[in-house]
Structures are given as C-alpha cells and as structure tokens.
Amino acid sequence: MWLYGMRDPAVLSVLADRERRSREAMAQALAQGFAARSVTPPAPVELLALIVHALDDGLSIQRVLSAGESPAGGVMDVVDLLMRSWTALARAGTPEATDPPASEGGATP
C-alpha cells in the first residue's frame, strides 16, 4: 500500500493518518498495560508504540515470505515479550531506563 501511496499524495495522506491512529492506539494500550502493572514505562509510550508498530510491519513481511517458518502467535507474542521485558526494566529502576536514547552517531556507554 505504501508504494501506491508514494505515487499518489492523496492516498499517502490517508495511509499516514491510518498509521498515526494505529500508533496512538498502541501507545494508549501500552500505557494501560504499564498502569495495570503499576510501573512507569521505561521510555515514552509513543516510542514504544513505534517499536511495536515497526515490528508488526516486519513480521507481516516475514509471514508472507516465510509462512512456514513464522511463529503462529505473531505480533501478540512479541508484544507480550516486550511488555514483560519493559516491565522488568522499569521495575529495575536502572539509569538506562530513564535516560533518553543516545542520538544517532553518539556513543552509548
């Protein structure tokens, strides 16, 4: 779809809006998940939602290209794993959990 949108600005606008709303819904769901676990997210939920969204896009491609090799649970299993990991990171209270990500080209400790 996005290739079609690249050729048609009106379609691109519709796709961009759909993607934005999807990320907003994911950010809201993540915020609710962290609240239910009584933890502060280890990064802004908007960034975490973008990560989940990008993984979903990539997993969709993998399901098409490697149908027999892709896990059955797909993105829901990934979201569960990420939520457990992010929750553990938030509960650990490590400085890395609250520091902003290093800028591109910047060194990480």
Tab-separated table of C-alpha atoms in Angstrom:
chain	number	residue	atom	x	y	z
A	1	MET	CA	0.000	0.000	0.000
A	2	TRP	CA	2.724	2.448	0.874
A	3	LEU	CA	4.245	2.120	-2.606
A	4	TYR	CA	0.887	3.110	-4.067
A	5	GLY	CA	0.773	5.983	-1.611
A	6	MET	CA	4.205	7.150	-2.745
A	7	ARG	CA	2.735	7.664	-6.217
A	8	ASP	CA	-0.491	9.276	-5.057
A	9	PRO	CA	-0.261	12.050	-2.425
A	10	ALA	CA	-3.956	11.722	-1.525
A	11	VAL	CA	-3.518	8.016	-0.749
A	12	LEU	CA	-0.298	8.728	1.144
A	13	SER	CA	-2.153	11.201	3.343
A	14	VAL	CA	-4.840	8.624	4.142
A	15	LEU	CA	-2.224	5.958	4.875
A	16	ALA	CA	-0.212	8.315	7.078
A	17	ASP	CA	-3.326	9.161	9.080
A	18	ARG	CA	-4.188	5.478	9.466
A	19	GLU	CA	-0.667	4.677	10.652
A	20	ARG	CA	-0.712	7.596	13.107
A	21	ARG	CA	-4.028	6.451	14.584
A	22	SER	CA	-2.705	2.903	14.866
A	23	ARG	CA	0.393	4.094	16.758
A	24	GLU	CA	-1.777	6.265	19.031
A	25	ALA	CA	-3.993	3.277	19.839
A	26	MET	CA	-0.934	1.133	20.547
A	27	ALA	CA	0.540	3.854	22.792
A	28	GLN	CA	-2.740	4.011	24.711
A	29	ALA	CA	-2.830	0.214	25.085
A	30	LEU	CA	0.787	0.175	26.275
A	31	ALA	CA	0.074	2.945	28.789
A	32	GLN	CA	-2.850	0.921	30.131
A	33	GLY	CA	-0.657	-2.181	30.300
A	34	PHE	CA	2.009	-0.355	32.298
A	35	ALA	CA	-0.636	1.153	34.585
A	36	ALA	CA	-2.100	-2.306	35.198
A	37	ARG	CA	1.382	-3.459	36.202
A	38	SER	CA	1.876	-0.362	38.377
A	39	VAL	CA	5.089	0.639	36.620
A	40	THR	CA	6.282	3.729	34.805
A	41	PRO	CA	7.194	2.941	31.194
A	42	PRO	CA	10.966	2.756	30.657
A	43	ALA	CA	10.606	5.118	27.672
A	44	PRO	CA	7.830	7.287	26.238
A	45	VAL	CA	4.910	5.073	25.232
A	46	GLU	CA	4.875	6.792	21.837
A	47	LEU	CA	8.384	5.462	21.175
A	48	LEU	CA	7.474	2.003	22.453
A	49	ALA	CA	4.370	2.029	20.233
A	50	LEU	CA	6.535	2.933	17.238
A	51	ILE	CA	8.795	-0.039	18.038
A	52	VAL	CA	5.822	-2.406	18.258
A	53	HIS	CA	4.353	-0.977	15.063
A	54	ALA	CA	7.639	-1.407	13.184
A	55	LEU	CA	7.960	-4.986	14.432
A	56	ASP	CA	4.409	-5.705	13.306
A	57	ASP	CA	5.237	-4.370	9.831
A	58	GLY	CA	8.365	-6.511	9.653
A	59	LEU	CA	6.622	-9.605	10.977
A	60	SER	CA	3.890	-9.146	8.362
A	61	ILE	CA	6.520	-9.261	5.643
A	62	GLN	CA	8.123	-12.332	7.208
A	63	ARG	CA	4.759	-14.137	7.393
A	64	VAL	CA	4.364	-13.629	3.641
A	65	LEU	CA	7.929	-14.500	2.672
A	66	SER	CA	8.436	-17.361	5.127
A	67	ALA	CA	4.955	-18.565	6.011
A	68	GLY	CA	6.042	-21.976	7.246
A	69	GLU	CA	8.827	-20.546	9.408
A	70	SER	CA	6.921	-17.721	11.106
A	71	PRO	CA	5.667	-18.295	14.657
A	72	ALA	CA	1.911	-18.775	14.911
A	73	GLY	CA	1.354	-16.138	17.617
A	74	GLY	CA	2.953	-13.357	15.644
A	75	VAL	CA	2.822	-9.838	16.959
A	76	MET	CA	0.786	-10.653	20.079
A	77	ASP	CA	3.572	-12.911	21.331
A	78	VAL	CA	6.072	-10.170	20.543
A	79	VAL	CA	4.021	-7.554	22.414
A	80	ASP	CA	3.750	-9.881	25.412
A	81	LEU	CA	7.513	-10.467	25.417
A	82	LEU	CA	8.231	-6.754	25.064
A	83	MET	CA	5.797	-5.820	27.832
A	84	ARG	CA	7.396	-8.336	30.191
A	85	SER	CA	10.864	-7.046	29.279
A	86	TRP	CA	9.902	-3.383	29.552
A	87	THR	CA	8.119	-4.032	32.853
A	88	ALA	CA	11.214	-5.744	34.267
A	89	LEU	CA	13.367	-2.850	33.074
A	90	ALA	CA	11.003	-0.309	34.641
A	91	ARG	CA	10.932	-2.222	37.932
A	92	ALA	CA	14.723	-2.487	37.997
A	93	GLY	CA	14.897	1.300	38.037
A	94	THR	CA	18.215	1.291	36.235
A	95	PRO	CA	19.558	4.619	34.959
A	96	GLU	CA	19.256	3.236	31.433
A	97	ALA	CA	15.500	3.006	31.940
A	98	THR	CA	15.189	6.755	32.440
A	99	ASP	CA	17.998	8.147	30.290
A	100	PRO	CA	16.972	9.346	26.836
A	101	PRO	CA	18.230	7.203	23.960
A	102	ALA	CA	21.637	8.151	22.580
A	103	SER	CA	21.485	10.275	19.465
A	104	GLU	CA	22.394	8.724	16.162
A	105	GLY	CA	26.128	8.595	15.829
A	106	GLY	CA	26.502	9.108	19.565
A	107	ALA	CA	28.366	6.663	21.690
A	108	THR	CA	26.497	4.555	24.202
A	109	PRO	CA	28.162	3.520	27.456
